Amino acid sequence: MHATEFTTPAREEPDDRFAAVVAGLGTCLPRTEIRNAWFAERLDTSDDWIRARTGIATRRRVTPDVSMTDLACAAADAALRSAGRTTVDALVLATTTPDRPCPAAAPEVADRIGQGGIPAFDVSAVCSGFVYALATATGLLSAGLADSVLVTAAETYSRIVDPADRSTAVLFGDGAGAVVLRRGTARETGALLAFDLGSDGAARDAIHVPGEREQPEGERWFTMAGRKVYLRAVEHMTASALSVVKDCAWAPDDIGAFVAHQANARIIDAVADRLGVPSEAVVCEIARVGNTAAASIPLALADAADGGRLEPGSRTVLTAFGGGLTWGSAALTWPHLTPVRSEI
Ligand code: ACO
């Protein structure tokens, strides 16, 4: 295995050292809802199979006139409103479903939300993209290159999954989420206290969309070795989440909110069990939106915050896993904020 890992140094109790602080949270979902029954009418599948094996009941999909960039702009704008700000110094966009291969979408998002001119770039880490983008934005803040960064994650997987493939078509939904990060200290609520990131490119084919050279003929759809990915997801999210919990000197039963990438309710439960996270801390919002790839963590955070499941100061652990393979985790205390939601 060719695994590469970056782990932050062990931290003591929260103090006045630098930290990136979460200051706003916004989301955008397409209005069109696709229930499990819709697939059961078209494919050899059933509502029972999808609910039992994934936890998904329904998901949202974009209509042909809505782009990934439209979703990203709406979520970014909502996050700015949640933070009570009109400007930021930089924008990082996590996506693996760009509307076009070149250029990156982030400069367009920055321009369309009235922030033209700021540094803006995309991060491609599949379902780990939001955590990778959070870490990247924290680096910009730490290096003094920005005092505030908009971290946006937006996906339109409905455009890359084969509608005739029951093993992937039922899993994914479209959506976007965004947070505003600002320079602050580790003592503040909302402070990001630890990160862990990793990858294993030797397993790159477990989740992939073939390129033109790999597959010159025919349509190039998303494929996933479901069972293999399931096992690797449990293994890496458990180890990665444990790493940030240890860096913060927290115990698993201190965790107030555990928000794993929302790919499969059984994976989330298996990781939480292995870590020893209390069941009431586990956030699982997959039933309403399916797997929205990089957007899944901010969408789940907004649902949990609106549902009163995230208290200011709660010790919160985010963990993600996706194609690459990639994985990553972050630990933070939950800030005082009200999410702003939008639909398109
Ligand atoms: N309806 C009915 N049957 C189905 C369906 C469906 N929609 N999909 C697959 N099946 C069948 C399979 O064909 C197989 O049949 P067989 O036993 O006759 O061969 C059977 O169900 C079992 O298939 P498995 O793949 O073993 O099912 P499993 O319980 O593993 O569930 C799933 C599949 C949901 C994909 C699961 O493996 C999973 O969630 N994997 C990980 C997903 C993940 O974490 N992805 C990473 C992030 S996503 C990203 O990076 C973009």
CSV table of C-alpha atoms and ligand atoms in Angstrom, one decimal:
chain,number,residue,atom,x,y,z
A,1,MET,CA,0.0,0.0,0.0
A,2,HIS,CA,1.3,3.5,-0.9
A,3,ALA,CA,-0.4,5.5,1.9
A,4,THR,CA,0.6,9.0,2.7
A,5,GLU,CA,-0.5,10.7,5.9
A,6,PHE,CA,-0.3,14.1,7.4
A,7,THR,CA,-1.2,14.4,11.1
A,8,THR,CA,-1.2,17.6,13.2
A,9,PRO,CA,1.0,17.6,16.3
A,10,ALA,CA,-0.6,16.7,19.6
A,11,ARG,CA,-2.4,19.7,21.2
A,12,GLU,CA,-2.8,20.7,24.8
A,13,GLU,CA,-6.0,22.2,26.3
A,14,PRO,CA,-7.5,24.9,24.0
A,15,ASP,CA,-5.6,28.2,24.4
A,16,ASP,CA,-4.9,31.4,22.7
A,17,ARG,CA,-2.9,29.9,19.9
A,18,PHE,CA,-4.1,30.5,16.3
A,19,ALA,CA,-7.1,28.5,15.1
A,20,ALA,CA,-9.4,28.8,12.2
A,21,VAL,CA,-12.9,29.4,13.6
A,22,VAL,CA,-16.2,28.5,11.9
A,23,ALA,CA,-18.3,31.6,11.6
A,24,GLY,CA,-21.1,30.8,9.3
A,25,LEU,CA,-22.9,27.8,7.6
A,26,GLY,CA,-25.0,27.8,4.5
A,27,THR,CA,-26.5,25.1,2.2
A,28,CYS,CA,-28.3,24.7,-1.1
A,29,LEU,CA,-30.4,21.8,-2.3
A,30,PRO,CA,-32.1,21.3,-5.6
A,31,ARG,CA,-35.9,21.3,-5.3
A,32,THR,CA,-36.6,18.1,-7.2
A,33,GLU,CA,-36.9,15.1,-4.9
A,34,ILE,CA,-36.4,11.5,-6.1
A,35,ARG,CA,-37.8,8.9,-3.8
A,36,ASN,CA,-36.7,5.3,-3.7
A,37,ALA,CA,-40.0,4.3,-5.4
A,38,TRP,CA,-38.9,6.2,-8.5
A,39,PHE,CA,-35.9,3.8,-8.9
A,40,ALA,CA,-38.0,0.7,-8.0
A,41,GLU,CA,-40.2,1.6,-11.0
A,42,ARG,CA,-37.2,1.7,-13.4
A,43,LEU,CA,-34.5,-0.7,-12.0
A,44,ASP,CA,-34.3,-4.1,-10.4
A,45,THR,CA,-34.4,-2.6,-6.9
A,46,SER,CA,-36.8,-1.8,-4.1
A,47,ASP,CA,-37.4,0.8,-1.4
A,48,ASP,CA,-36.8,-1.9,1.2
A,49,TRP,CA,-33.3,-2.8,-0.2
A,50,ILE,CA,-32.2,0.8,-0.5
A,51,ARG,CA,-33.4,1.7,3.0
A,52,ALA,CA,-32.0,-1.4,4.7
A,53,ARG,CA,-28.6,-1.4,2.9
A,54,THR,CA,-27.9,2.4,2.9
A,55,GLY,CA,-30.4,4.2,5.1
A,56,ILE,CA,-31.5,6.4,2.1
A,57,ALA,CA,-35.2,7.2,1.6
A,58,THR,CA,-35.0,10.1,-0.8
A,59,ARG,CA,-32.5,12.5,-2.4
A,60,ARG,CA,-32.5,15.8,-4.4
A,61,ARG,CA,-31.4,16.1,-8.1
A,62,VAL,CA,-30.7,19.1,-10.2
A,63,THR,CA,-32.8,19.9,-13.2
A,64,PRO,CA,-30.9,20.3,-16.6
A,65,ASP,CA,-30.8,24.1,-16.2
A,66,VAL,CA,-29.0,24.0,-12.8
A,67,SER,CA,-25.2,23.6,-12.7
A,68,MET,CA,-22.8,22.6,-9.9
A,69,THR,CA,-21.6,26.2,-9.9
A,70,ASP,CA,-25.2,27.4,-9.3
A,71,LEU,CA,-25.4,25.2,-6.3
A,72,ALA,CA,-22.0,26.4,-5.0
A,73,CYS,CA,-22.9,30.0,-5.4
A,74,ALA,CA,-26.2,29.7,-3.5
A,75,ALA,CA,-24.5,27.8,-0.6
A,76,ALA,CA,-21.6,30.2,-0.5
A,77,ASP,CA,-24.0,33.2,-0.4
A,78,ALA,CA,-26.0,31.5,2.3
A,79,ALA,CA,-22.9,30.9,4.4
A,80,LEU,CA,-21.9,34.6,4.1
A,81,ARG,CA,-25.4,35.6,5.3
A,82,SER,CA,-25.1,33.1,8.2
A,83,ALA,CA,-21.8,34.7,9.2
A,84,GLY,CA,-23.2,38.2,8.8
A,85,ARG,CA,-20.5,39.1,6.4
A,86,THR,CA,-20.4,40.6,2.9
A,87,THR,CA,-16.8,39.9,2.1
A,88,VAL,CA,-14.1,37.2,2.5
A,89,ASP,CA,-10.4,37.1,1.5
A,90,ALA,CA,-10.3,33.7,-0.3
A,91,LEU,CA,-12.5,30.9,-1.6
A,92,VAL,CA,-11.8,27.2,-1.7
A,93,LEU,CA,-14.3,24.9,-3.5
A,94,ALA,CA,-14.4,21.2,-3.1
A,95,THR,CA,-16.0,19.3,-6.0
A,96,THR,CA,-15.4,16.3,-8.2
A,97,THR,CA,-18.3,17.1,-10.5
A,98,PRO,CA,-17.2,20.3,-12.1
A,99,ASP,CA,-19.3,21.7,-14.9
A,100,ARG,CA,-16.2,21.7,-17.2
A,101,PRO,CA,-12.7,20.3,-16.8
A,102,CYS,CA,-11.0,23.7,-17.2
A,103,PRO,CA,-10.9,26.3,-15.6
A,104,ALA,CA,-11.7,25.6,-11.9
A,105,ALA,CA,-15.2,26.7,-10.8
A,106,ALA,CA,-14.1,28.7,-7.7
A,107,PRO,CA,-13.1,31.9,-9.5
A,108,GLU,CA,-16.6,32.0,-11.1
A,109,VAL,CA,-18.2,31.4,-7.7
A,110,ALA,CA,-16.2,34.2,-6.2
A,111,ASP,CA,-17.1,36.5,-9.1
A,112,ARG,CA,-20.9,35.6,-8.9
A,113,ILE,CA,-21.1,36.2,-5.2
A,114,GLY,CA,-19.5,39.7,-5.5
A,115,GLN,CA,-16.0,38.6,-4.4
A,116,GLY,CA,-14.2,38.8,-7.8
A,117,GLY,CA,-10.4,39.3,-7.4
A,118,ILE,CA,-9.8,37.1,-4.3
A,119,PRO,CA,-7.7,33.9,-4.5
A,120,ALA,CA,-10.1,31.1,-5.5
A,121,PHE,CA,-9.4,27.5,-6.5
A,122,ASP,CA,-10.9,24.0,-6.5
A,123,VAL,CA,-9.9,21.1,-4.4
A,124,SER,CA,-10.6,17.6,-5.7
A,125,ALA,CA,-10.6,14.9,-3.0
A,126,VAL,CA,-14.0,13.2,-3.9
A,127,CYS,CA,-16.1,12.6,-0.7
A,128,SER,CA,-13.2,13.8,1.5
A,129,GLY,CA,-13.2,17.1,-0.3
A,130,PHE,CA,-14.9,19.2,2.4
A,131,VAL,CA,-12.4,18.1,5.1
A,132,TYR,CA,-9.5,18.6,2.7
A,133,ALA,CA,-10.8,22.1,1.8
A,134,LEU,CA,-11.2,23.0,5.5
A,135,ALA,CA,-7.6,22.0,6.1
A,136,THR,CA,-6.4,24.0,3.1
A,137,ALA,CA,-8.3,27.0,4.2
A,138,THR,CA,-6.9,26.7,7.7
A,139,GLY,CA,-3.4,26.7,6.1
A,140,LEU,CA,-4.2,30.0,4.2
A,141,LEU,CA,-5.3,31.6,7.5
A,142,SER,CA,-2.4,30.2,9.4
A,143,ALA,CA,0.1,31.5,6.7
A,144,GLY,CA,-1.4,35.0,7.0
A,145,LEU,CA,-2.6,34.9,3.4
A,146,ALA,CA,-6.2,35.6,4.4
A,147,ASP,CA,-8.2,36.6,7.5
A,148,SER,CA,-11.3,34.8,6.3
A,149,VAL,CA,-12.0,32.0,3.8
A,150,LEU,CA,-15.2,30.7,2.3
A,151,VAL,CA,-15.0,26.9,2.1
A,152,THR,CA,-17.7,25.5,-0.3
A,153,ALA,CA,-18.5,22.0,-1.3
A,154,ALA,CA,-20.9,21.3,-4.2
A,155,GLU,CA,-21.7,18.2,-6.2
A,156,THR,CA,-23.9,17.0,-9.0
A,157,TYR,CA,-23.3,13.2,-8.9
A,158,SER,CA,-26.6,12.7,-10.8
A,159,ARG,CA,-24.6,13.8,-13.9
A,160,ILE,CA,-21.9,11.1,-13.6
A,161,VAL,CA,-23.8,8.0,-12.3
A,162,ASP,CA,-25.2,5.6,-14.8
A,163,PRO,CA,-29.0,5.8,-14.5
A,164,ALA,CA,-29.2,2.1,-15.5
A,165,ASP,CA,-26.8,0.9,-12.8
A,166,ARG,CA,-28.8,0.0,-9.7
A,167,SER,CA,-25.6,-0.4,-7.6
A,168,THR,CA,-24.7,3.4,-7.9
A,169,ALA,CA,-27.7,5.3,-9.2
A,170,VAL,CA,-29.7,4.9,-6.0
A,171,LEU,CA,-26.9,6.1,-3.7
A,172,PHE,CA,-26.2,9.7,-4.8
A,173,GLY,CA,-28.0,13.1,-4.5
A,174,ASP,CA,-27.0,16.6,-5.5
A,175,GLY,CA,-26.4,19.5,-3.1
A,176,ALA,CA,-24.0,22.0,-1.7
A,177,GLY,CA,-22.8,23.3,1.7
A,178,ALA,CA,-20.4,26.1,2.7
A,179,VAL,CA,-18.7,27.5,5.8
A,180,VAL,CA,-17.0,30.8,6.5
A,181,LEU,CA,-13.7,30.4,8.4
A,182,ARG,CA,-12.0,33.3,10.1
A,183,ARG,CA,-8.7,33.8,12.0
A,184,GLY,CA,-9.2,33.2,15.7
A,185,THR,CA,-7.9,31.3,18.7
A,186,ALA,CA,-8.2,27.7,19.9
A,187,ARG,CA,-10.1,29.0,23.0
A,188,GLU,CA,-13.1,30.3,20.9
A,189,THR,CA,-16.2,28.2,20.2
A,190,GLY,CA,-16.1,27.2,16.6
A,191,ALA,CA,-12.3,26.6,16.7
A,192,LEU,CA,-10.9,23.9,14.4
A,193,LEU,CA,-8.4,22.1,16.8
A,194,ALA,CA,-7.0,19.2,14.9
A,195,PHE,CA,-6.8,17.7,11.4
A,196,ASP,CA,-5.8,14.3,10.0
A,197,LEU,CA,-5.6,13.7,6.2
A,198,GLY,CA,-4.5,10.6,4.2
A,199,SER,CA,-4.6,8.9,0.9
A,200,ASP,CA,-4.0,5.6,-0.9
A,201,GLY,CA,-3.5,6.0,-4.6
A,202,ALA,CA,-2.8,2.3,-5.1
A,203,ALA,CA,-6.6,1.8,-4.6
A,204,ARG,CA,-7.5,4.5,-7.1
A,205,ASP,CA,-9.7,2.2,-9.2
A,206,ALA,CA,-12.0,1.3,-6.3
A,207,ILE,CA,-14.0,4.5,-7.0
A,208,HIS,CA,-13.5,6.1,-10.4
A,209,VAL,CA,-14.8,7.6,-13.6
A,210,PRO,CA,-12.6,6.5,-16.6
A,211,GLY,CA,-10.8,9.1,-18.6
A,212,GLU,CA,-10.8,9.3,-22.4
A,213,ARG,CA,-7.4,7.4,-22.7
A,214,GLU,CA,-8.6,4.6,-20.4
A,215,GLN,CA,-11.9,4.2,-22.2
A,216,PRO,CA,-12.0,5.9,-25.7
A,217,GLU,CA,-15.4,4.5,-26.6
A,218,GLY,CA,-18.8,4.7,-25.0
A,219,GLU,CA,-20.2,6.6,-22.1
A,220,ARG,CA,-17.8,7.0,-19.1
A,221,TRP,CA,-19.8,6.6,-15.9
A,222,PHE,CA,-18.9,6.5,-12.2
A,223,THR,CA,-18.1,3.1,-10.8
A,224,MET,CA,-17.5,1.9,-7.3
A,225,ALA,CA,-16.4,-1.5,-5.8
A,226,GLY,CA,-19.0,-1.1,-3.1
A,227,ARG,CA,-18.0,-3.9,-0.6
A,228,LYS,CA,-14.3,-3.1,-0.9
A,229,VAL,CA,-14.9,0.6,-0.4
A,230,TYR,CA,-17.2,-0.2,2.6
A,231,LEU,CA,-14.5,-2.0,4.4
A,232,ARG,CA,-11.8,0.6,3.7
A,233,ALA,CA,-14.2,3.4,4.7
A,234,VAL,CA,-14.8,1.8,8.1
A,235,GLU,CA,-11.1,1.2,8.6
A,236,HIS,CA,-9.8,4.6,7.6
A,237,MET,CA,-12.5,6.8,9.1
A,238,THR,CA,-12.1,5.0,12.5
A,239,ALA,CA,-8.3,5.5,12.5
A,240,SER,CA,-8.5,9.0,11.3
A,241,ALA,CA,-11.2,10.2,13.7
A,242,LEU,CA,-9.4,8.5,16.6
A,243,SER,CA,-6.3,10.5,15.6
A,244,VAL,CA,-8.0,13.9,15.9
A,245,VAL,CA,-9.7,12.8,19.1
A,246,LYS,CA,-6.3,11.9,20.6
A,247,ASP,CA,-4.7,15.2,19.3
A,248,CYS,CA,-7.4,17.1,21.3
A,249,ALA,CA,-6.9,14.9,24.4
A,250,TRP,CA,-10.6,14.1,24.3
A,251,ALA,CA,-12.2,10.7,25.2
A,252,PRO,CA,-14.6,9.2,22.6
A,253,ASP,CA,-17.5,9.6,25.1
A,254,ASP,CA,-16.7,13.3,25.4
A,255,ILE,CA,-17.8,13.7,21.7
A,256,GLY,CA,-21.0,15.7,21.5
A,257,ALA,CA,-21.5,15.4,17.8
A,258,PHE,CA,-19.9,12.8,15.4
A,259,VAL,CA,-20.5,13.7,11.8
A,260,ALA,CA,-19.1,11.2,9.3
A,261,HIS,CA,-19.4,11.4,5.5
A,262,GLN,CA,-23.0,10.4,4.8
A,263,ALA,CA,-22.5,7.5,2.3
A,264,ASN,CA,-24.2,4.7,4.2
A,265,ALA,CA,-25.9,4.6,7.6
A,266,ARG,CA,-24.4,1.2,8.3
A,267,ILE,CA,-20.8,2.6,7.7
A,268,ILE,CA,-21.5,5.6,10.0
A,269,ASP,CA,-22.8,3.3,12.8
A,270,ALA,CA,-19.9,0.9,12.4
A,271,VAL,CA,-17.3,3.7,12.7
A,272,ALA,CA,-19.1,5.2,15.7
A,273,ASP,CA,-19.3,1.8,17.4
A,274,ARG,CA,-15.6,1.1,16.9
A,275,LEU,CA,-14.7,4.5,18.3
A,276,GLY,CA,-17.0,4.2,21.3
A,277,VAL,CA,-18.9,7.4,20.4
A,278,PRO,CA,-22.3,7.6,22.3
A,279,SER,CA,-25.2,6.8,20.0
A,280,GLU,CA,-26.9,10.1,20.8
A,281,ALA,CA,-23.9,11.9,19.4
A,282,VAL,CA,-24.1,10.2,16.0
A,283,VAL,CA,-25.4,12.5,13.2
A,284,CYS,CA,-27.0,10.6,10.4
A,285,GLU,CA,-29.1,12.6,8.0
A,286,ILE,CA,-28.6,10.4,4.9
A,287,ALA,CA,-32.3,9.5,4.7
A,288,ARG,CA,-33.3,12.8,3.2
A,289,VAL,CA,-30.5,13.6,0.8
A,290,GLY,CA,-28.5,10.4,0.0
A,291,ASN,CA,-24.8,10.6,-0.5
A,292,THR,CA,-23.9,14.1,-1.7
A,293,ALA,CA,-20.2,13.4,-1.8
A,294,ALA,CA,-18.1,16.4,-0.7
A,295,ALA,CA,-21.3,18.3,0.3
A,296,SER,CA,-22.5,15.7,2.7
A,297,ILE,CA,-20.8,16.9,5.9
A,298,PRO,CA,-21.9,20.6,5.7
A,299,LEU,CA,-25.4,19.5,4.8
A,300,ALA,CA,-25.5,17.1,7.8
A,301,LEU,CA,-24.1,19.8,10.1
A,302,ALA,CA,-26.9,22.2,9.0
A,303,ASP,CA,-29.6,19.5,9.7
A,304,ALA,CA,-28.1,18.7,13.1
A,305,ALA,CA,-27.8,22.4,14.0
A,306,ASP,CA,-31.4,23.1,13.0
A,307,GLY,CA,-32.6,20.0,14.8
A,308,GLY,CA,-30.9,21.2,18.1
A,309,ARG,CA,-28.4,18.4,18.0
A,310,LEU,CA,-25.3,20.7,17.9
A,311,GLU,CA,-24.9,22.8,21.0
A,312,PRO,CA,-22.5,25.7,21.1
A,313,GLY,CA,-19.3,24.4,22.6
A,314,SER,CA,-20.1,20.7,21.7
A,315,ARG,CA,-17.0,18.7,21.0
A,316,THR,CA,-17.5,17.9,17.3
A,317,VAL,CA,-15.7,15.4,15.1
A,318,LEU,CA,-15.9,15.3,11.3
A,319,THR,CA,-14.6,12.4,9.3
A,320,ALA,CA,-14.8,11.6,5.6
A,321,PHE,CA,-13.7,8.9,3.1
A,322,GLY,CA,-13.9,8.8,-0.6
A,323,GLY,CA,-12.3,8.1,-4.0
A,324,GLY,CA,-8.5,8.5,-4.4
A,325,LEU,CA,-8.7,6.8,-2.0
A,326,THR,CA,-8.7,9.7,0.4
A,327,TRP,CA,-9.8,10.2,4.0
A,328,GLY,CA,-9.6,13.0,6.5
A,329,SER,CA,-10.9,14.2,9.9
A,330,ALA,CA,-11.3,17.4,11.8
A,331,ALA,CA,-12.1,18.2,15.4
A,332,LEU,CA,-13.8,21.4,16.5
A,333,THR,CA,-16.0,22.9,19.1
A,334,TRP,CA,-19.4,23.8,17.7
A,335,PRO,CA,-19.8,27.6,17.2
A,336,HIS,CA,-22.8,29.9,18.0
A,337,LEU,CA,-24.4,30.2,14.5
A,338,THR,CA,-27.7,29.8,12.7
A,339,PRO,CA,-27.4,27.9,9.4
A,340,VAL,CA,-28.9,29.6,6.3
A,341,ARG,CA,-30.5,27.3,3.8
A,342,SER,CA,-31.5,27.8,0.2
A,343,GLU,CA,-33.1,25.8,-2.6
A,344,ILE,CA,-32.7,26.1,-6.3
B,1,ACO,N1,-31.0,-3.0,-5.3
B,1,ACO,C1,-31.0,-4.3,-5.1
B,1,ACO,N2,-29.9,-5.1,-5.1
B,1,ACO,C2,-28.7,-4.4,-5.2
B,1,ACO,C3,-28.7,-3.0,-5.4
B,1,ACO,C4,-29.9,-2.3,-5.5
B,1,ACO,N3,-29.9,-1.0,-5.6
B,1,ACO,N4,-27.4,-2.7,-5.6
B,1,ACO,C5,-26.6,-3.8,-5.4
B,1,ACO,N5,-27.5,-4.9,-5.3
B,1,ACO,C6,-27.2,-6.3,-5.1
B,1,ACO,C7,-25.8,-6.7,-5.6
B,1,ACO,O1,-25.9,-6.9,-7.0
B,1,ACO,C8,-25.5,-7.9,-4.9
B,1,ACO,O2,-26.2,-9.0,-5.4
B,1,ACO,P1,-25.5,-10.5,-5.5
B,1,ACO,O3,-25.3,-10.8,-4.1
B,1,ACO,O4,-26.5,-11.3,-6.2
B,1,ACO,O5,-24.2,-10.3,-6.3
B,1,ACO,C9,-26.1,-7.7,-3.5
B,1,ACO,O6,-27.1,-6.6,-3.7
B,1,ACO,C10,-25.2,-7.3,-2.4
B,1,ACO,O7,-24.3,-6.3,-3.0
B,1,ACO,P2,-23.1,-5.6,-2.1
B,1,ACO,O8,-22.4,-4.6,-3.0
B,1,ACO,O9,-22.4,-6.6,-1.4
B,1,ACO,O10,-24.1,-4.8,-1.1
B,1,ACO,P3,-23.6,-4.0,0.2
B,1,ACO,O11,-24.4,-4.4,1.3
B,1,ACO,O12,-22.1,-3.9,0.3
B,1,ACO,O13,-24.2,-2.5,-0.2
B,1,ACO,C11,-23.3,-0.4,-1.0
B,1,ACO,C12,-23.7,-1.9,-1.3
B,1,ACO,C13,-24.5,0.3,-0.5
B,1,ACO,C14,-22.8,0.3,-2.2
B,1,ACO,C15,-22.2,-0.5,0.1
B,1,ACO,O14,-21.2,-1.4,-0.3
B,1,ACO,C16,-21.6,0.8,0.4
B,1,ACO,O15,-22.2,1.7,1.0
B,1,ACO,N6,-20.3,1.0,0.1
B,1,ACO,C17,-19.4,2.1,0.4
B,1,ACO,C18,-19.9,3.4,-0.1
B,1,ACO,C19,-18.9,4.5,0.3
B,1,ACO,O16,-18.5,4.7,1.4
B,1,ACO,N7,-18.4,5.2,-0.7
B,1,ACO,C20,-17.3,6.1,-0.4
B,1,ACO,C21,-17.7,7.5,-0.6
B,1,ACO,S1,-18.5,7.7,-2.2
B,1,ACO,C22,-17.4,8.5,-3.2
B,1,ACO,O17,-16.2,8.6,-2.9
B,1,ACO,C23,-17.9,9.1,-4.4
